[in-house]
Short mmCIF file of C-alpha atoms in Angstrom, two decimals:
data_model
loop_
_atom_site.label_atom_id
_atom_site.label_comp_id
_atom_site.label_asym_id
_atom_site.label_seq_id
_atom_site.Cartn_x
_atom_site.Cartn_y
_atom_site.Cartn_z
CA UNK A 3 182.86 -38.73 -176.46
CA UNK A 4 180.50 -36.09 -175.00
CA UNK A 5 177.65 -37.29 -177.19
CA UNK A 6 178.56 -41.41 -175.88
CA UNK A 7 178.53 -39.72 -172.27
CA UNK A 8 175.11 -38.17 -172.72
CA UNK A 9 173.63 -41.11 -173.79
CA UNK A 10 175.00 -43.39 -171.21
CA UNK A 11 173.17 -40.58 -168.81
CA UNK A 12 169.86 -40.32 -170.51
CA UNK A 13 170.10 -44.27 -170.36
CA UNK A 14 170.70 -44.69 -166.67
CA UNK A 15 168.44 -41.75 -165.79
CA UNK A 16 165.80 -43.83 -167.57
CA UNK A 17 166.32 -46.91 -165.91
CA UNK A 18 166.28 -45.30 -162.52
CA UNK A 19 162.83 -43.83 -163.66
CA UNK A 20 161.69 -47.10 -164.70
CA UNK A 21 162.49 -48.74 -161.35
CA UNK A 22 160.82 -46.17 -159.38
CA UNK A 23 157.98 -46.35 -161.49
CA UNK A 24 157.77 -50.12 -160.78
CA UNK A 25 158.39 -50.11 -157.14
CA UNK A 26 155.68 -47.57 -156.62
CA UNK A 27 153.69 -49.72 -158.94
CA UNK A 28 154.59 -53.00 -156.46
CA UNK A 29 153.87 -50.37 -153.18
CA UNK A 30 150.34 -49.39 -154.81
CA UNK A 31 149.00 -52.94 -155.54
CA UNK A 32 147.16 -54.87 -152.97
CA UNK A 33 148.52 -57.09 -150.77
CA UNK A 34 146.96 -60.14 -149.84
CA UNK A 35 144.31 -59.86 -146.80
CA UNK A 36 144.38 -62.05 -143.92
CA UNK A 37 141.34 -63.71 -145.31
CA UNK A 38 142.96 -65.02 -148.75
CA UNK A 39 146.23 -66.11 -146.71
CA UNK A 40 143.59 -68.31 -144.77
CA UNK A 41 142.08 -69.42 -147.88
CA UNK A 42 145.51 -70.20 -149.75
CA UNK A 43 146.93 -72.03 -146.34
CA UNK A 44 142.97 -73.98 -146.42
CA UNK A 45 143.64 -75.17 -149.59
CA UNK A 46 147.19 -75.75 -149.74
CA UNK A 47 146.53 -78.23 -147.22
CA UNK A 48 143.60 -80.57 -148.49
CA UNK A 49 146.24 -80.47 -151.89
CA UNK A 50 148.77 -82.55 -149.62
CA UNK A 51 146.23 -84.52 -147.71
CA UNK A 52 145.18 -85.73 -151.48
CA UNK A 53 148.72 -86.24 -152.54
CA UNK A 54 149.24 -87.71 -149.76
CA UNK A 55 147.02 -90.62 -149.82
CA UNK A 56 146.49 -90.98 -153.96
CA UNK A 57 150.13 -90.55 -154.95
CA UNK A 58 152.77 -91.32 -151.37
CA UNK A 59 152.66 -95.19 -152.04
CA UNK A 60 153.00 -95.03 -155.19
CA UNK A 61 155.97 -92.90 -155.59
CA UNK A 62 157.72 -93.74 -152.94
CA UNK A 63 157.60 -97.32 -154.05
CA UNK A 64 158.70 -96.29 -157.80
CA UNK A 65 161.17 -94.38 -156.67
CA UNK A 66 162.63 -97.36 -154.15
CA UNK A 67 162.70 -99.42 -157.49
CA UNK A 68 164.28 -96.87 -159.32
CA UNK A 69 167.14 -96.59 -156.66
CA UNK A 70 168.17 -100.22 -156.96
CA UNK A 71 169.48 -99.54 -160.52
CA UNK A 72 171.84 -96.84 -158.84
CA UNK A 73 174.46 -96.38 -156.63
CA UNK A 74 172.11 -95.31 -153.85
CA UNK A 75 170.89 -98.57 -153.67
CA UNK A 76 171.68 -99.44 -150.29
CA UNK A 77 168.63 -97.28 -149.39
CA UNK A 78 166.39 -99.84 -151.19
CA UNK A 79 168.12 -102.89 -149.44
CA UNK A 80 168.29 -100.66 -146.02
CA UNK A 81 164.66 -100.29 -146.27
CA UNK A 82 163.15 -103.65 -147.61
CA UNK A 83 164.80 -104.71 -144.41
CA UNK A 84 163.30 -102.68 -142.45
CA UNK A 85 160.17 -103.55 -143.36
CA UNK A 86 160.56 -106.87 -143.08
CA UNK A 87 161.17 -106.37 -139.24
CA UNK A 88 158.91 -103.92 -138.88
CA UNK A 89 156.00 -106.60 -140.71
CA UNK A 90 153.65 -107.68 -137.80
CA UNK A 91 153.38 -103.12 -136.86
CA UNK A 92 150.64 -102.78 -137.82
CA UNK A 93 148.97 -105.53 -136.83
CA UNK A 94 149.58 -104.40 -133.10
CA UNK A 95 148.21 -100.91 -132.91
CA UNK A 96 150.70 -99.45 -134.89
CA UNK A 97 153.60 -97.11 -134.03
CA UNK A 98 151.41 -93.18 -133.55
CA UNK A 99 152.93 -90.13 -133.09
CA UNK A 100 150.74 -87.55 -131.29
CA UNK A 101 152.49 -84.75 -132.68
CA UNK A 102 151.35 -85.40 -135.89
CA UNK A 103 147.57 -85.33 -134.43
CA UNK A 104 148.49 -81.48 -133.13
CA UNK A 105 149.49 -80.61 -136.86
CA UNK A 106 149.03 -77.28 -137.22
CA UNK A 107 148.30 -77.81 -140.74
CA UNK A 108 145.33 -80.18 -140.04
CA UNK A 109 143.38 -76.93 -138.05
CA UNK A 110 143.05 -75.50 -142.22
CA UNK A 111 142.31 -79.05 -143.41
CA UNK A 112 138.92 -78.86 -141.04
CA UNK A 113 138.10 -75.39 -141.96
CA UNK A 114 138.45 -75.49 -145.55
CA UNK A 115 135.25 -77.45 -145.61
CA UNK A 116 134.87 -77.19 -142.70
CA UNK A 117 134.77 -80.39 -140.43
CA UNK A 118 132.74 -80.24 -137.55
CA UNK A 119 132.19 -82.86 -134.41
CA UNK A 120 129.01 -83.51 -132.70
CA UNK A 121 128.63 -85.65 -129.27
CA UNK A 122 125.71 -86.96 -128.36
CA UNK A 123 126.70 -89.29 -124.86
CA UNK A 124 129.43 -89.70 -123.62
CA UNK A 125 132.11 -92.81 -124.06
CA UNK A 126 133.62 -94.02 -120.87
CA UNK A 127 137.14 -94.78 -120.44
CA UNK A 128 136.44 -98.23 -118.43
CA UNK A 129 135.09 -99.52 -122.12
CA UNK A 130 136.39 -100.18 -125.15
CA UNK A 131 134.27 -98.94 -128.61
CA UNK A 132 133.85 -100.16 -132.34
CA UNK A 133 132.48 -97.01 -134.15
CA UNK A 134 130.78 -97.30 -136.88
CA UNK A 135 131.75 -94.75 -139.58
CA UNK A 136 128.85 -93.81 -142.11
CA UNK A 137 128.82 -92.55 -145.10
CA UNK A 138 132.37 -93.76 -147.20
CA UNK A 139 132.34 -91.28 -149.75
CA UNK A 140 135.02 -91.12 -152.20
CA UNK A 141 137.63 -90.29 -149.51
CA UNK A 142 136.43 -90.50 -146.25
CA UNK A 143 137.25 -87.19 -145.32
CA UNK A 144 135.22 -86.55 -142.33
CA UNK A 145 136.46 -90.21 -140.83
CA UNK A 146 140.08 -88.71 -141.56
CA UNK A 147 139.31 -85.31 -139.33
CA UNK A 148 137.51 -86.40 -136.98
CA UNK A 149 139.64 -89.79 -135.43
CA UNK A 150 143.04 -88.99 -136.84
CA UNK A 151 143.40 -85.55 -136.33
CA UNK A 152 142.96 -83.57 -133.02
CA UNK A 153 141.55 -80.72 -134.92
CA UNK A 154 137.94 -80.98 -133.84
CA UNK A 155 138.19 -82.01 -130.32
CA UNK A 156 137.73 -85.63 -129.98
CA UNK A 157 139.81 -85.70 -127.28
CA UNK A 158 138.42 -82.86 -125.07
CA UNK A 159 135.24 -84.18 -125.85
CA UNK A 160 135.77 -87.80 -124.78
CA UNK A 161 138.55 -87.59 -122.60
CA UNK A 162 140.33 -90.98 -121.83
CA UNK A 163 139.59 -92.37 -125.50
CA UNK A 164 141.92 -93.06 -128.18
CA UNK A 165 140.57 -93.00 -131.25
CA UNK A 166 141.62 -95.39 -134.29
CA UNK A 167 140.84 -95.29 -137.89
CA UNK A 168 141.07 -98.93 -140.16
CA UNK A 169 142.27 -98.59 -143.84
CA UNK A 170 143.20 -101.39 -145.85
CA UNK A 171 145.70 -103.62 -145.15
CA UNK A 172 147.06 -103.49 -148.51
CA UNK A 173 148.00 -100.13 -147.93
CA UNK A 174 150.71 -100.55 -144.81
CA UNK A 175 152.29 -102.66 -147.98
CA UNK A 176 153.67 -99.56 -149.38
CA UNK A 177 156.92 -97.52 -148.26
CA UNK A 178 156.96 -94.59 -146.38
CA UNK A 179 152.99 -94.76 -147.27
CA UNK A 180 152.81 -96.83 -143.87
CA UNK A 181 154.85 -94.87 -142.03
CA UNK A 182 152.70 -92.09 -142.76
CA UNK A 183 149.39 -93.98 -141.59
CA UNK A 184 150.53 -95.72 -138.77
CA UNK A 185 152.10 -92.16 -137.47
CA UNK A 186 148.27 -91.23 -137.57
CA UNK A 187 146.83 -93.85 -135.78
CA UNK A 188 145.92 -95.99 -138.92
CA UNK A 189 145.29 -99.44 -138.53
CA UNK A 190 144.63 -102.35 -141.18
CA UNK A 191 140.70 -103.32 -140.83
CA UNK A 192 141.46 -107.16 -140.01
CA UNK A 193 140.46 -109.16 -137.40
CA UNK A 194 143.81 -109.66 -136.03
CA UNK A 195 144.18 -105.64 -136.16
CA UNK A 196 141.02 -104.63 -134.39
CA UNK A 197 141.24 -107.60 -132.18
CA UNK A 198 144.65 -106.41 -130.28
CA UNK A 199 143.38 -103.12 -129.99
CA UNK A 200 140.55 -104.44 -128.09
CA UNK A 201 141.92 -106.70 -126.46
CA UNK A 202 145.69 -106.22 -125.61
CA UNK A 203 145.79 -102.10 -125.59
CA UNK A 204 144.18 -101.74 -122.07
CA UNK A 205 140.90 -100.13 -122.03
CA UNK A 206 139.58 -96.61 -123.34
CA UNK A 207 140.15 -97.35 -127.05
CA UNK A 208 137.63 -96.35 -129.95
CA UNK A 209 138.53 -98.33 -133.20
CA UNK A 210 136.39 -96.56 -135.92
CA UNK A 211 135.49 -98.64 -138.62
CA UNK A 212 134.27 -96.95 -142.15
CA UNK A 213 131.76 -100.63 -142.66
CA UNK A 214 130.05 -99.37 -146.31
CA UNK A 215 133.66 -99.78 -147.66
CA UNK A 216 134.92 -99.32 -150.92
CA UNK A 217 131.52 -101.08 -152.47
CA UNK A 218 129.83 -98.07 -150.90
CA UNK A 219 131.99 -95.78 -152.87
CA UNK A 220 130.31 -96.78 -155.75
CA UNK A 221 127.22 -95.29 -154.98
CA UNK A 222 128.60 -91.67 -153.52
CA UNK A 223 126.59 -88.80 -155.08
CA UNK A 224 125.03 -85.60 -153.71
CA UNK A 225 121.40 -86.31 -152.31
CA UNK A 226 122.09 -89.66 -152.33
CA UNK A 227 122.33 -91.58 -148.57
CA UNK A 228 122.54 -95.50 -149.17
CA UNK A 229 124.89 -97.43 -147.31
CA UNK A 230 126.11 -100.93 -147.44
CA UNK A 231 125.67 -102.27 -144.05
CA UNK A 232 122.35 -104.98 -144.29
CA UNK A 233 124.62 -107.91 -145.01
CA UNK A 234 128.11 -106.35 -143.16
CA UNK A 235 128.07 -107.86 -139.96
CA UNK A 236 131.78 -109.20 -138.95
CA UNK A 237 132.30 -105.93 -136.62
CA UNK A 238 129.25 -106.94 -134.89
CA UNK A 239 131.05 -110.14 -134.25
CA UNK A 240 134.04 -108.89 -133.45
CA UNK A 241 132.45 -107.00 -130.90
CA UNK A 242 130.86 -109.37 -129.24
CA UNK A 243 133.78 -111.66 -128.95
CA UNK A 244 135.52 -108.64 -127.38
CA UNK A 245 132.52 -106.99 -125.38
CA UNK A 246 132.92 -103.74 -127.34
CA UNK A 247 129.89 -101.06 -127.38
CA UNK A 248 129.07 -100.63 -130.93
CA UNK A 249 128.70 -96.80 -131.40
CA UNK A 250 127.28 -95.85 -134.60
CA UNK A 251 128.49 -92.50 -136.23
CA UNK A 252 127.29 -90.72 -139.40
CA UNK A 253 129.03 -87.55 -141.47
CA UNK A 254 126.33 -85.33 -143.22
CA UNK A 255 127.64 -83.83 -145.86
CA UNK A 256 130.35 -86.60 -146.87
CA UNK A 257 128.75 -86.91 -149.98
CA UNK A 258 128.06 -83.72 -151.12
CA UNK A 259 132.55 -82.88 -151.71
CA UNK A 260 132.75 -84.77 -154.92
CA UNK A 261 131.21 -85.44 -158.26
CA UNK A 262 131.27 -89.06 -159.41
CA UNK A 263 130.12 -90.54 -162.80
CA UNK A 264 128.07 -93.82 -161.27
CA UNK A 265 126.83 -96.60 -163.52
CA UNK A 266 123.58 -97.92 -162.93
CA UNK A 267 123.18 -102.00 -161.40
CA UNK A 268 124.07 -104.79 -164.07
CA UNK A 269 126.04 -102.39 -166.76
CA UNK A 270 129.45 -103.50 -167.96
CA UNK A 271 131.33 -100.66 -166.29
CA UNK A 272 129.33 -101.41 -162.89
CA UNK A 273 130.98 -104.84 -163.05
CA UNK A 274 134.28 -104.07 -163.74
CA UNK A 275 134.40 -101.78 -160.82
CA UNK A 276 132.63 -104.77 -158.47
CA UNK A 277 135.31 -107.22 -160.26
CA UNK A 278 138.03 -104.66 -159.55
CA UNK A 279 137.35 -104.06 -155.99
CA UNK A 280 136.52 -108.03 -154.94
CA UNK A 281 140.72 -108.42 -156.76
CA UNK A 282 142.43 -105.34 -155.12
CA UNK A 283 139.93 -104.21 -151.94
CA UNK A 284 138.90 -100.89 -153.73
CA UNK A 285 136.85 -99.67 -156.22
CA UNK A 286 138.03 -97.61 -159.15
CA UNK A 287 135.91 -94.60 -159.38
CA UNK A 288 135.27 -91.70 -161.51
CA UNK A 289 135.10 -88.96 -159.85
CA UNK A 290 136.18 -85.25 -159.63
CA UNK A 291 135.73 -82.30 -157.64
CA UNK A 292 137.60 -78.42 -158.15
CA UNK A 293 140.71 -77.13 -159.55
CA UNK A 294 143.61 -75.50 -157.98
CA UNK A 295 142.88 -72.38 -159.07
CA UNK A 296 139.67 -71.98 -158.75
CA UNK A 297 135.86 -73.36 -157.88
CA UNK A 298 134.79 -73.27 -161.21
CA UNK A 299 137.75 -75.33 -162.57
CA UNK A 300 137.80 -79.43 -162.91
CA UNK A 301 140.17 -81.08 -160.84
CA UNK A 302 141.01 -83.56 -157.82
CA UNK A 303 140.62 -81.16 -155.12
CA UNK A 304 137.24 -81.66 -152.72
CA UNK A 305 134.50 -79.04 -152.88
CA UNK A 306 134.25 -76.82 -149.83
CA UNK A 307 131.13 -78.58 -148.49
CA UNK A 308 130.37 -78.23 -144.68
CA UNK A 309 130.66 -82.20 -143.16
CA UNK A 310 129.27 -82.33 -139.62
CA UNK A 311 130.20 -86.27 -137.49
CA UNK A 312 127.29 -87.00 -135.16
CA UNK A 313 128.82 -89.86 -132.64
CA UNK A 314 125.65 -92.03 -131.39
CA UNK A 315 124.65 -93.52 -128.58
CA UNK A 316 126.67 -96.75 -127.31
CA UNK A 317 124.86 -100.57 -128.16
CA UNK A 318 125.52 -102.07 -124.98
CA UNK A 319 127.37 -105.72 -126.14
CA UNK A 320 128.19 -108.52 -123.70
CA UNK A 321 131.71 -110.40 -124.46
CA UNK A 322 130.50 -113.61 -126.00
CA UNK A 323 133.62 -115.69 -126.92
CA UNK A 324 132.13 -117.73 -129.90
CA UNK A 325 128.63 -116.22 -130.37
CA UNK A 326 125.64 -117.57 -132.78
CA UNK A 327 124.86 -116.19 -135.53
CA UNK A 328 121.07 -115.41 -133.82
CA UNK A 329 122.96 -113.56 -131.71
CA UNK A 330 124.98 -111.38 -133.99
CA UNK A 331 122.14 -110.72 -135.87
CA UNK A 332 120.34 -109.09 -132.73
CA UNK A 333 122.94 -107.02 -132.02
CA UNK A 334 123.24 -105.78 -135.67
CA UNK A 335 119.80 -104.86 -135.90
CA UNK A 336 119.91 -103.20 -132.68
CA UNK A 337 123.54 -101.40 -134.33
CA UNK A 338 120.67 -100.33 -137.32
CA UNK A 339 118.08 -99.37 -135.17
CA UNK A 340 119.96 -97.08 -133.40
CA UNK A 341 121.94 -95.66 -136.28
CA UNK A 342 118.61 -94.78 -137.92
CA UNK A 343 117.84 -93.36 -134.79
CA UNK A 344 120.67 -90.86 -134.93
CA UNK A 345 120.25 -90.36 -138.67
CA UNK A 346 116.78 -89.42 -138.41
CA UNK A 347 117.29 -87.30 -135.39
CA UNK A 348 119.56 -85.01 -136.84
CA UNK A 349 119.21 -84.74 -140.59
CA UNK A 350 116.95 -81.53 -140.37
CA UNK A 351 119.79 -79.80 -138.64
CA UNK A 352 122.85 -80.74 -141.05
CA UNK A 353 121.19 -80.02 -144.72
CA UNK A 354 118.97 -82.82 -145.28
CA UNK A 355 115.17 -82.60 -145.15
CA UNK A 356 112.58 -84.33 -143.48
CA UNK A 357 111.48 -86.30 -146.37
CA UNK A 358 115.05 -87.88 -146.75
CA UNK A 359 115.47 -91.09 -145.59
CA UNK A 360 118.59 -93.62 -145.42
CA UNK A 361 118.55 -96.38 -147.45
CA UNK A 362 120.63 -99.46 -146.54
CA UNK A 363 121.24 -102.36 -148.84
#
């Protein structure tokens, strides 16, 4: 008995030496700075802005399926009708929440990268604005900041304007997905969309419009700025029918947050994607960027590339009900001229040189 007692001692006195070995162990090792708690809290939230928008429609719609089959299926029916009345939403400016534009979360999404905006003259109230939105990149990331998210100051810097960003339509198709968008100020980029914001949501409203699209996706690469615009001229027309300045806006640096594998003109895989995106409205790239847990890792995650939003100068544009098509042409090339303008003014000072030029096809 004495010798089962001694060893039962020995034992605990080991364990008890063995936790205060490893608390002093946990005391002595470094905890986690200020600076890597920003970093983590940076990154944690461009990982659900990318979840967000690749994966939220398409789980939440799986997952509505996959509740029929069960007895939670009154959700599914609950919701299908739901959308049904809720169809034409989106259509009329959409249902926005401006909490969700005071996110804290979004003030990390901007300086992960970080986003910064850049006003040139100022928008007045009394007007209402088509903004042109240029580069696309792969995810339009700066476009997302900037007019959906108060994080950079849009609205202290053009007070009176309510900025709105057009996705497409086939988006506010899936559940919850829509929700999410329209909660942002996401609108579909259709002429019925853009034409009630303009013209039955009072005055003061900026509808930004990304016009490369998803074509212009196809050509996203570092040190590459080519943009789809030369034969894109329904905003311009929708503009004019609405007297809307055209104000044209371009994101150096959009470019530079992912890597994309881009097949030249007139190969196979070039046409698939051009098949792919005339059928669904987007274009199936191949792409990648970093890791979660680290730079040097392969993943879905966007480098940490600095994207700076210059806003132009306003195209002053009459409201011409039905106009010609000499007259939309004018006003496009004056919506080019003056986008050049801006382009060339300010590529020296965002990371470009002076020997880069902007290419539009």
């Amino acid at each position: 008995m004495k010798t089962i007692i001694a060893a039962c001692s020995q034992n605990l006195s080991g364990s008890r030496a063995s936790i205060q070995t490893a608390l002093r162990t946990l005391l002595a090792a470094p905890w986690p700075s200020q600076r890597d708690v920003r970093s983590w809290l940076q990154l944690l939230s461009v990982l659900q802005w990318v979840l967000s928008f690749l994966l939220l429609g398409t789980v939440s719609l799986l997952l509505l399926i996959y509740l029929v089959f069960t007895s939670f299926w009154p959700i599914s029916a609950l919701y299908l009708a739901w959308i049904i009345f809720d169809w034409d939403t989106p259509e009329k400016g959409g249902r926005r929440l401006p909490c969700l534009r005071r996110w804290p979360v979004w003030r990390h999404f901007r300086d992960y990268f970080p986003v910064k905006l850049v006003k040139t003259h100022d928008l007045s109230p009394s007007h209402n604005y088509i903004i042109g939105s240029h580069p696309h990149g792969i995810l339009c990331v700066g476009a997302f900041c900037n007019f959906i998210t108060g994080s950079t100051g849009f609205g202290e810097m053009f007070p009176g304007i309510r900025p709105f960003l057009t996705t497409l339509a086939g988006n506010f198709r899936l559940p919850v997905f829509r929700e999410y968008l329209m909660s942002g100020g996401l609108c579909p980029v259709t002429r019925r969309a853009i034409g009630y914001l303009l013209s039955k949501n009072g005055t003061g409203n900026a509808v930004a419009i990304v016009i490369g699209g998803a074509a212009e996706s196809l050509s996203c690469r570092p040190g590459v700025t080519t943009l789809i615009l030369k034969n894109r001229k329904g905003f311009v027309r929708i503009a004019l029918q609405h007297g809307a300045y055209l104000v044209p806006s371009f994101s150096f640096g959009e470019n530079d947050l992912f890597r994309q594998v881009v097949f030249e003109e007139g190969s196979w895989m070039r046409s698939i994607q051009q098949r792919f995106q005339k059928m669904m409205g987007f274009a199936p790239c191949i792409f990648y960027g970093r890791g979660l847990t680290s730079v040097r890792s392969l993943g879905f995650l966007p480098y940490a590339r600095p994207i700076t939003t210059v806003v132009g100068e306003p195209v002053v544009v009459p409201k011409i009900e039905d106009p010609s098509c000499e007259t939309v042409d004018m006003y496009h090339e004056m919506y080019v001229h003056s986008l050049l303008k801006l382009f060339n003014e300010n590529k020296t000072k965002y990371g470009l040189s002076e020997t880069d030029e902007l290419h539009i096809l």
